[in-house]
PDB file of C-alpha atoms in Angstrom:
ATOM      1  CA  UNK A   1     -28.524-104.411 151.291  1.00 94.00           C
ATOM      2  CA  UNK A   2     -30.655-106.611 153.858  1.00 97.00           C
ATOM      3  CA  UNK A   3     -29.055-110.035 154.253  1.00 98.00           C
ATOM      4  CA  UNK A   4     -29.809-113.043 157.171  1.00 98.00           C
ATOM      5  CA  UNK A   5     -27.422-115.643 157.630  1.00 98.00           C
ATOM      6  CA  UNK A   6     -28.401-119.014 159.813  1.00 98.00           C
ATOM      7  CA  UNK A   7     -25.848-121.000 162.096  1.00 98.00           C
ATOM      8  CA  UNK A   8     -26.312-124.384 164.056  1.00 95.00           C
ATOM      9  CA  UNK A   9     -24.682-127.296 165.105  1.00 96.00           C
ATOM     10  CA  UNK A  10     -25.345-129.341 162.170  1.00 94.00           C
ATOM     11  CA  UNK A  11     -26.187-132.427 163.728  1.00 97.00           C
ATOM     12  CA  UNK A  12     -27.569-133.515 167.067  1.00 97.00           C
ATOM     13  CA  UNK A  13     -28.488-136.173 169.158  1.00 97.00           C
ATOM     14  CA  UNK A  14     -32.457-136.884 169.970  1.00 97.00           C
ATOM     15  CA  UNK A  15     -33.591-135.448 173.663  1.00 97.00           C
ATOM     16  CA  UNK A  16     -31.017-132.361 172.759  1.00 98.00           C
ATOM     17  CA  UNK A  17     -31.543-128.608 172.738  1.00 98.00           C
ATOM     18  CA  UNK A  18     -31.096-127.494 169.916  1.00 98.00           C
ATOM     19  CA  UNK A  19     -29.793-123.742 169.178  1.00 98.00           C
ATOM     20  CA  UNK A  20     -30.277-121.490 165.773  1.00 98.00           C
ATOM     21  CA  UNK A  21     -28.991-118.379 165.479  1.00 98.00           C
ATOM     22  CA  UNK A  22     -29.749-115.764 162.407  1.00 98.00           C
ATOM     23  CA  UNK A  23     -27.050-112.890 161.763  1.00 98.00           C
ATOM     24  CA  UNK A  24     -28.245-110.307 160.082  1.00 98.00           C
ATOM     25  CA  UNK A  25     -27.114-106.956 158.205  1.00 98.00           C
ATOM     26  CA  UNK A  26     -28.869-104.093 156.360  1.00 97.00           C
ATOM     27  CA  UNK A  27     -31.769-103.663 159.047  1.00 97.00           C
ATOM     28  CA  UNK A  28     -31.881-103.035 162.519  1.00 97.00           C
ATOM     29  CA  UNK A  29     -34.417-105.125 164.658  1.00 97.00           C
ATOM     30  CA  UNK A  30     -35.306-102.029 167.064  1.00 96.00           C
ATOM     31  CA  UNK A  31     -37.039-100.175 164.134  1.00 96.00           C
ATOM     32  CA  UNK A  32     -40.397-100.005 164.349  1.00 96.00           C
ATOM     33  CA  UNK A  33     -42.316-102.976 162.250  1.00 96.00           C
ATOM     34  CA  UNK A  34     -39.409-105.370 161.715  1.00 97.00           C
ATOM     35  CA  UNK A  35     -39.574-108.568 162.803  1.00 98.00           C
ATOM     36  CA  UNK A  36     -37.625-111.777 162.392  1.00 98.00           C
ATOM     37  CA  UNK A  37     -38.962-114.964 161.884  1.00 98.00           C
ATOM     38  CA  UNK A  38     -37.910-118.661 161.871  1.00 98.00           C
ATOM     39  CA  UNK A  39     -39.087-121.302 159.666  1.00 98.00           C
ATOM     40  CA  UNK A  40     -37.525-124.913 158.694  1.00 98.00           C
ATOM     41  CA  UNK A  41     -38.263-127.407 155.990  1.00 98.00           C
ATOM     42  CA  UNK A  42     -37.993-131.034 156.230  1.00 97.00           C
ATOM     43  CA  UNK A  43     -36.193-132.074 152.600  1.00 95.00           C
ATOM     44  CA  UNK A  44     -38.455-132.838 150.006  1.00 93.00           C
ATOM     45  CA  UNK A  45     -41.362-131.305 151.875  1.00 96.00           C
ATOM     46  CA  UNK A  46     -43.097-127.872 152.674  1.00 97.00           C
ATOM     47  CA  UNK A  47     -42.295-124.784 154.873  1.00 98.00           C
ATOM     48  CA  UNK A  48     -43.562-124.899 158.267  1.00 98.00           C
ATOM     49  CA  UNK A  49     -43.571-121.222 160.264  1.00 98.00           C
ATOM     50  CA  UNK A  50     -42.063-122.014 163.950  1.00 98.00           C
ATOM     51  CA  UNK A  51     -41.696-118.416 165.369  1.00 98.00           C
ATOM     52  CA  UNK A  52     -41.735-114.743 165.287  1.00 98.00           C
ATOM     53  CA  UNK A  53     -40.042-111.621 167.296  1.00 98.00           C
ATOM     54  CA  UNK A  54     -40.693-107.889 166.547  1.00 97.00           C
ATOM     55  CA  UNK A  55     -38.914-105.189 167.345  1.00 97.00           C
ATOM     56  CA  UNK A  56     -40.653-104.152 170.728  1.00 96.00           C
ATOM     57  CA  UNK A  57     -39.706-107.831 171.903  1.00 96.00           C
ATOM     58  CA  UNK A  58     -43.115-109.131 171.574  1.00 96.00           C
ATOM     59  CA  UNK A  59     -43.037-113.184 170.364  1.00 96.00           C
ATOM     60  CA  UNK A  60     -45.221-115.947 168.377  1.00 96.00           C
ATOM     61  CA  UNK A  61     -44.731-119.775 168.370  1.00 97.00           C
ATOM     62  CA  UNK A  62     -46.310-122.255 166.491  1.00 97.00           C
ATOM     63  CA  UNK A  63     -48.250-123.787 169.393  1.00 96.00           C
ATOM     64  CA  UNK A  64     -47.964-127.334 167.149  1.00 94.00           C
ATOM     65  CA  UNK A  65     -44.377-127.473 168.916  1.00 93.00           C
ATOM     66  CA  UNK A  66     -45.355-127.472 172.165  1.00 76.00           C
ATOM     67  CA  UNK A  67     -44.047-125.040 174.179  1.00 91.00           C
ATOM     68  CA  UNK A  68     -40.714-126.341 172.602  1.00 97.00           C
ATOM     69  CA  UNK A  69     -39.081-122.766 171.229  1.00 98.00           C
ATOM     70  CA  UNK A  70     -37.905-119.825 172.408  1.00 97.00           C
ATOM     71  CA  UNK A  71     -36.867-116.847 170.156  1.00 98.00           C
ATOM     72  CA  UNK A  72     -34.706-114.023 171.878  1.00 98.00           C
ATOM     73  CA  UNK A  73     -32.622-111.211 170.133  1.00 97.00           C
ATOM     74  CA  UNK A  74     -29.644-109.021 170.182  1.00 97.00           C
ATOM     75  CA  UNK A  75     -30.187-106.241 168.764  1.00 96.00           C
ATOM     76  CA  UNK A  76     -26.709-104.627 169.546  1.00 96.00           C
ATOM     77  CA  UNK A  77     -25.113-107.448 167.626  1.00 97.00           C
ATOM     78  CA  UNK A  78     -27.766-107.668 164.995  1.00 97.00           C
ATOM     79  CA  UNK A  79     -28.786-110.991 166.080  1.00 98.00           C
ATOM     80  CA  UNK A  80     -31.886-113.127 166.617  1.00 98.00           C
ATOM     81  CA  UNK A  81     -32.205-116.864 168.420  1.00 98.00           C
ATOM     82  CA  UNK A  82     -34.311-119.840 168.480  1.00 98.00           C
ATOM     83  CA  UNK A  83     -34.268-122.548 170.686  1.00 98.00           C
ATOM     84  CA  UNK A  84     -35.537-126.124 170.385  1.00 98.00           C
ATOM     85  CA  UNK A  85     -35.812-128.335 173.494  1.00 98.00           C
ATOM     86  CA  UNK A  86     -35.943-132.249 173.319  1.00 97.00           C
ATOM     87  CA  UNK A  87     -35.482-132.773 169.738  1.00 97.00           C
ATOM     88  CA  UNK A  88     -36.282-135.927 168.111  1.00 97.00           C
ATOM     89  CA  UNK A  89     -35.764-137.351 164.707  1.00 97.00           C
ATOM     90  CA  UNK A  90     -38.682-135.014 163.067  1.00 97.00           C
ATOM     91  CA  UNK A  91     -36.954-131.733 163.978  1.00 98.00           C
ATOM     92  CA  UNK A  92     -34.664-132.512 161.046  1.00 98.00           C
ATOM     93  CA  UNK A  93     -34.738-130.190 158.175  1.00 98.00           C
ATOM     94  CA  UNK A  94     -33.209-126.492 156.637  1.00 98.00           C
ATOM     95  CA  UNK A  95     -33.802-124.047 159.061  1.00 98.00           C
ATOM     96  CA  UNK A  96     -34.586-120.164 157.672  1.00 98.00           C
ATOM     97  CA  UNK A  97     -34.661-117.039 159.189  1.00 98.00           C
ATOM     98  CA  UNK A  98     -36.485-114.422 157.235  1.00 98.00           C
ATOM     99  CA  UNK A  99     -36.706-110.321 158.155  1.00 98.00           C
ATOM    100  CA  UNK A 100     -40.906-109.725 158.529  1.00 97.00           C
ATOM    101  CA  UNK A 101     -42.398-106.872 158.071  1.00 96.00           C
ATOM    102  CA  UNK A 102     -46.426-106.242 157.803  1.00 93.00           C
ATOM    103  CA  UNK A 103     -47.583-109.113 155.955  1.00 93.00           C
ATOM    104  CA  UNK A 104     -44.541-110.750 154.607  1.00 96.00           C
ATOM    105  CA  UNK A 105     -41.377-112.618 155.082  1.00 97.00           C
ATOM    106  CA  UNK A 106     -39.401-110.229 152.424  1.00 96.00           C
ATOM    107  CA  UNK A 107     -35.797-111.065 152.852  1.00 98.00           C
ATOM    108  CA  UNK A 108     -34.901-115.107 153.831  1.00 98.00           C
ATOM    109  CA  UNK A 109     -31.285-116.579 154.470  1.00 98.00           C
ATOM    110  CA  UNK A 110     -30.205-119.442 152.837  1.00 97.00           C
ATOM    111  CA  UNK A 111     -30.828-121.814 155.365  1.00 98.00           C
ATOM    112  CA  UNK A 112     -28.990-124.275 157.823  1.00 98.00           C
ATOM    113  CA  UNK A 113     -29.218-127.822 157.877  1.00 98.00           C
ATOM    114  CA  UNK A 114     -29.932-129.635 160.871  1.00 98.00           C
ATOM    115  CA  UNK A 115     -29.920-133.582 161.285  1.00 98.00           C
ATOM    116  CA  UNK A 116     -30.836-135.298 164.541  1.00 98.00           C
ATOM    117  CA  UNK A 117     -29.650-138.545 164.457  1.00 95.00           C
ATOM    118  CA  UNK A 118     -28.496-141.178 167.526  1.00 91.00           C
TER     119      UNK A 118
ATOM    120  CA  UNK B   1     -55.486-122.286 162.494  1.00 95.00           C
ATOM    121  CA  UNK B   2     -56.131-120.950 159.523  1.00 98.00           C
ATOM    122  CA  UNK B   3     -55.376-123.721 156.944  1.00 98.00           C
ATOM    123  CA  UNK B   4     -54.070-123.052 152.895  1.00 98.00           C
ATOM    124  CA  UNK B   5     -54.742-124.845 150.444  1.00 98.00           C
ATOM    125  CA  UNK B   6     -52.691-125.087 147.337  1.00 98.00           C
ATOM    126  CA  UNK B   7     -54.875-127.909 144.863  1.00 94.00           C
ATOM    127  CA  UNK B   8     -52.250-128.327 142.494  1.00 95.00           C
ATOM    128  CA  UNK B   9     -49.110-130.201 143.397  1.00 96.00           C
ATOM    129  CA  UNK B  10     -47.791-129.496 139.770  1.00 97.00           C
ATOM    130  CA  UNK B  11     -48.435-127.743 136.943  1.00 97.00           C
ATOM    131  CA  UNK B  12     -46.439-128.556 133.689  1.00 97.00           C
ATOM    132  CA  UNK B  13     -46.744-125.598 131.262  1.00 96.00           C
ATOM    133  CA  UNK B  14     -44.179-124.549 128.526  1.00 96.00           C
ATOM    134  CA  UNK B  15     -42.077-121.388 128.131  1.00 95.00           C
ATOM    135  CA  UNK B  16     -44.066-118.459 126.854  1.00 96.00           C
ATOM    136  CA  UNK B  17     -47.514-119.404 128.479  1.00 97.00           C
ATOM    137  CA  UNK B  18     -49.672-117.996 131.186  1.00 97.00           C
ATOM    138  CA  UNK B  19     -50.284-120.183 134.171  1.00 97.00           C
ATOM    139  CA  UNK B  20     -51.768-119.434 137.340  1.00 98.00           C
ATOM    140  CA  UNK B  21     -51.208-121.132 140.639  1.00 98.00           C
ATOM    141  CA  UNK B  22     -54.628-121.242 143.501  1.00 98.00           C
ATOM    142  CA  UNK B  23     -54.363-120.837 146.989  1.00 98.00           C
ATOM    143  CA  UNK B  24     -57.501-120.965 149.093  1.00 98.00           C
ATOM    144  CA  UNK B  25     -57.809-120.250 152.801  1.00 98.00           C
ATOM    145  CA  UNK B  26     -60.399-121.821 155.482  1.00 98.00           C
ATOM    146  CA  UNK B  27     -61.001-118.201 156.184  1.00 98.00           C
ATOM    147  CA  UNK B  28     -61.086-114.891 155.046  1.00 98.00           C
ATOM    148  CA  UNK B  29     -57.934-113.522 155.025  1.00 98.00           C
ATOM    149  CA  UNK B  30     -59.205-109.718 154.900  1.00 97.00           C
ATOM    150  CA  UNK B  31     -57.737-107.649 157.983  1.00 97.00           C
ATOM    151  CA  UNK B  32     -59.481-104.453 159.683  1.00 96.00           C
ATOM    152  CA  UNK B  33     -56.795-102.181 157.374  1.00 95.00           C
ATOM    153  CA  UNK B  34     -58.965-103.610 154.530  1.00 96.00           C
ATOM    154  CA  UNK B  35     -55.878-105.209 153.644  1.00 97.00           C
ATOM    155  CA  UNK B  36     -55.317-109.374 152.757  1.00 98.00           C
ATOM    156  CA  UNK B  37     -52.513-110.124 154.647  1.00 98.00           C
ATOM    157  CA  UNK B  38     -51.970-113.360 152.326  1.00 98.00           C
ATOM    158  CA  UNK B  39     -48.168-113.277 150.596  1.00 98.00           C
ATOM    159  CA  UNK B  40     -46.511-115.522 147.639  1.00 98.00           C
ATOM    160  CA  UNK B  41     -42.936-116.856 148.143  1.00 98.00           C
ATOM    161  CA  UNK B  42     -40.953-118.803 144.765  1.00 98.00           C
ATOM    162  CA  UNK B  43     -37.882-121.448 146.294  1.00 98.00           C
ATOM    163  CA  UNK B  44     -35.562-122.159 143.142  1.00 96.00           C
ATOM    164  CA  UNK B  45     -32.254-124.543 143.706  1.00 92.00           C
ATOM    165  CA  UNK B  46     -29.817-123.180 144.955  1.00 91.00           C
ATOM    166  CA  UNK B  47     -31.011-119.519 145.705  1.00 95.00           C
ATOM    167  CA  UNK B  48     -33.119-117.850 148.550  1.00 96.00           C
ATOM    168  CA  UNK B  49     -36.922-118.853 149.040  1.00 98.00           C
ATOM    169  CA  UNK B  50     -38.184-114.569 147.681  1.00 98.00           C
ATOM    170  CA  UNK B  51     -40.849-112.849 147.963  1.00 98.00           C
ATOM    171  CA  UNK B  52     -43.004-111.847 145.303  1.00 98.00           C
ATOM    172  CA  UNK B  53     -46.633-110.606 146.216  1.00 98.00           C
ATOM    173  CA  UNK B  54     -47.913-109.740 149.675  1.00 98.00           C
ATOM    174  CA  UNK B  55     -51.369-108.326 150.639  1.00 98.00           C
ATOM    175  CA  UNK B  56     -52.725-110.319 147.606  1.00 98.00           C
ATOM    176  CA  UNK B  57     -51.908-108.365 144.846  1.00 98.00           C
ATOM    177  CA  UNK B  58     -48.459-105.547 145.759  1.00 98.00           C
ATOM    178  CA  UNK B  59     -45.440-106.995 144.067  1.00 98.00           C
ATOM    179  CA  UNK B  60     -42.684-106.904 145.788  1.00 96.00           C
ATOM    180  CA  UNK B  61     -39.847-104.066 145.291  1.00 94.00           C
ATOM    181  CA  UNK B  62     -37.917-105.957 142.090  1.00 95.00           C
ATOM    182  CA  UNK B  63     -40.134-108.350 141.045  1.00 97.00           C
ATOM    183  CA  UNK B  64     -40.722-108.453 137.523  1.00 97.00           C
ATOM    184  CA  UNK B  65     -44.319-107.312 136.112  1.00 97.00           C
ATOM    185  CA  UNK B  66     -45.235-110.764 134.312  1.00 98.00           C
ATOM    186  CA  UNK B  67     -45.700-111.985 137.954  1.00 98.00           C
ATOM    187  CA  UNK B  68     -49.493-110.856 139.186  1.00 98.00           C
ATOM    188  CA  UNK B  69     -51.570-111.339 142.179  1.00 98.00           C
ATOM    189  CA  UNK B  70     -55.193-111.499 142.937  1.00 98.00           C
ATOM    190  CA  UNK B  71     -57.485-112.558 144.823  1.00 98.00           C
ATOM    191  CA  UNK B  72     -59.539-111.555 148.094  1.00 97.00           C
ATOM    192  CA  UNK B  73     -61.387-113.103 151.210  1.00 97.00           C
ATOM    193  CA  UNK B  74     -60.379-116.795 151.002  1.00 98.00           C
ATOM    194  CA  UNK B  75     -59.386-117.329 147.263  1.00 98.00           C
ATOM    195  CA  UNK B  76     -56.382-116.169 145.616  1.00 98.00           C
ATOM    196  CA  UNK B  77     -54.190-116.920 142.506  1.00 98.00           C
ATOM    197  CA  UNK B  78     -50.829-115.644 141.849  1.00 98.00           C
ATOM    198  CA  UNK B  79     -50.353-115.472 137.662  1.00 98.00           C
ATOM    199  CA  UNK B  80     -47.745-115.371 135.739  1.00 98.00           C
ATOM    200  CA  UNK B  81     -47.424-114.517 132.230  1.00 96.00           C
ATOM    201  CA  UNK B  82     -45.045-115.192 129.338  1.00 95.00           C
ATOM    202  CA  UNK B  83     -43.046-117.559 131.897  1.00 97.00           C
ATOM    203  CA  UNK B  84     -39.813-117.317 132.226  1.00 96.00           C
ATOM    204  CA  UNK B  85     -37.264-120.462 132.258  1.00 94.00           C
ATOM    205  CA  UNK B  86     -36.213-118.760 135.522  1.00 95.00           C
ATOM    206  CA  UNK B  87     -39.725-119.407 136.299  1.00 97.00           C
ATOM    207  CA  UNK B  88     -39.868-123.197 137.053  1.00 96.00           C
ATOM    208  CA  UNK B  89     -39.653-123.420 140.522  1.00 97.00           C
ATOM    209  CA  UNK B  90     -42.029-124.065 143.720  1.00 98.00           C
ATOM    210  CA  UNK B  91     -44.052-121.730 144.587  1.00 98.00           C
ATOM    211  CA  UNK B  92     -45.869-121.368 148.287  1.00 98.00           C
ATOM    212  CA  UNK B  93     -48.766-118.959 149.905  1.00 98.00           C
ATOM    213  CA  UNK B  94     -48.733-117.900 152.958  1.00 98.00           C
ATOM    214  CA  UNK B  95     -51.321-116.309 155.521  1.00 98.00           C
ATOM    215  CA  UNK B  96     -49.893-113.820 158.371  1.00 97.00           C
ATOM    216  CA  UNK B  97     -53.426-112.739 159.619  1.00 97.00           C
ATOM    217  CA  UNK B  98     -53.065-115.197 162.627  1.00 96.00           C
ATOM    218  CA  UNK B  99     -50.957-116.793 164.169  1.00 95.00           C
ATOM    219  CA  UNK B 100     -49.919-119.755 163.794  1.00 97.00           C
ATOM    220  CA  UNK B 101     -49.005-118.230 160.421  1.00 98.00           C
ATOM    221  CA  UNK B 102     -49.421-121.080 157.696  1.00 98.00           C
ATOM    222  CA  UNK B 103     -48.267-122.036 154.253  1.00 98.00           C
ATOM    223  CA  UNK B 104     -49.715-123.425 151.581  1.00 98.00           C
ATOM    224  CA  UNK B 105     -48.279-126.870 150.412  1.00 98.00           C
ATOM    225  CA  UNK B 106     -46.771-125.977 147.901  1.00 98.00           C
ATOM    226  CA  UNK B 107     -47.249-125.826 143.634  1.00 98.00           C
ATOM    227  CA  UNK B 108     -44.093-126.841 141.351  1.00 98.00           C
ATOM    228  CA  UNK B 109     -44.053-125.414 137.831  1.00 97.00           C
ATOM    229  CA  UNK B 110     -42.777-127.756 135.805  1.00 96.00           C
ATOM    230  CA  UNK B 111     -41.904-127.679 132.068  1.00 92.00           C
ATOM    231  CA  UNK B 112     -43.710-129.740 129.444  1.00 89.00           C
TER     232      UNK B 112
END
């Protein structure tokens, strides 16, 4: 049974970095074609893709961020990571992670809410 | 970046009817595989946003039959028929031919 579970800070303060992490069981992210991928959601609005890695460590960003993110893994621990440096107000929303394999995003978590706020 | 675009915001249908939901893309979405790499995703309340179609038309493993996709280059529809109450939800496409990979805005199915 594949299952992704997100964890964050809950809230933060503008300018901060902010760090995701996705936990994840029923796949391993060092078999060939898996990937994991992050996406958030402001409330009340659409989904917005932010990032990608596969399981030979190769990585996609949503250049609309800005050379803001960084994804990493651990694929001992069954683990994947995004980063988001100098956050501001807009960064708020549900962040996913979802398991991707060649051309969809077939299993999602349920999300993690994140609020910047001064 | 390849941009998606869902026309409807809402449709308002009843239980028991067909609808079907548009998603066009500013380019073709048809890869060297000869496969659409264009996918359908349905966010309820409460549960997990799931998949239901990817390359255009293969449902996804549990996905019930009433929910059909089509489509190719840059237009595609996902269809469902004899909707369910389970049904009314949001429902988003999504392109993974290039990257940035992009949704669709989204299409609620609402109940008249």
């Amino acid at each position: 049974q594949v299952t992704l579970k997100e964890s964050g800070p809950g809230i933060l303060q503008p300018s901060q970095t902010l760090s995701l992490t996705c936990s994840f069981s029923g796949f391993s992210l060092s078999t060939s074609g898996i990937c994991v991928s992050w996406i958030r959601q402001p409330s009340g609005k659409g989904l917005e893709w932010l990032a990608t890695i596969c399981w030979e460590d190769s990585k996609g960003y949503n250049p609309s961020l800005k050379n803001r993110l960084t994804i990493s893994k651990d694929t001992s621990n069954n683990q994947a990571f995004l980063k988001i440096t100098s956050v501001d107000t807009a960064d708020t929303a549900i962040y996913y992670c979802a398991r991707m394999r060649p051309g969809r995003l077939d299993y999602w978590g349920q999300g993690v809410m994140v609020t910047v706020s001064s | 970046q390849i941009m998606l675009t869902q026309q409807a915001e809402s449709l308002w249908i009843s239980p028991g009817e067909r609808v079907s939901i548009t998603c066009r893309a500013s380019q073709s979405l048809l890869y060297t595989d000869g496969k659409h790499y264009l996918s359908w995703y349905q966010q309820r309340p409460g549960q997990t946003t799931k998949a239901l179609i990817y390359h255009a038309s293969v449902r996804t493993d549990g996905v019930p039959t009433r929910f059909i996709g089509s489509g190719s280059g840059t237009e595609f529809t996902l269809s469902i028929e004899h909707v369910q109450p389970e049904d009314f939800a949001i429902y988003y496409c999504l392109q993974t031919l290039k990257s940035p990979f992009t949704f669709g805005s989204g299409t609620k199915l609402e109940i008249k």
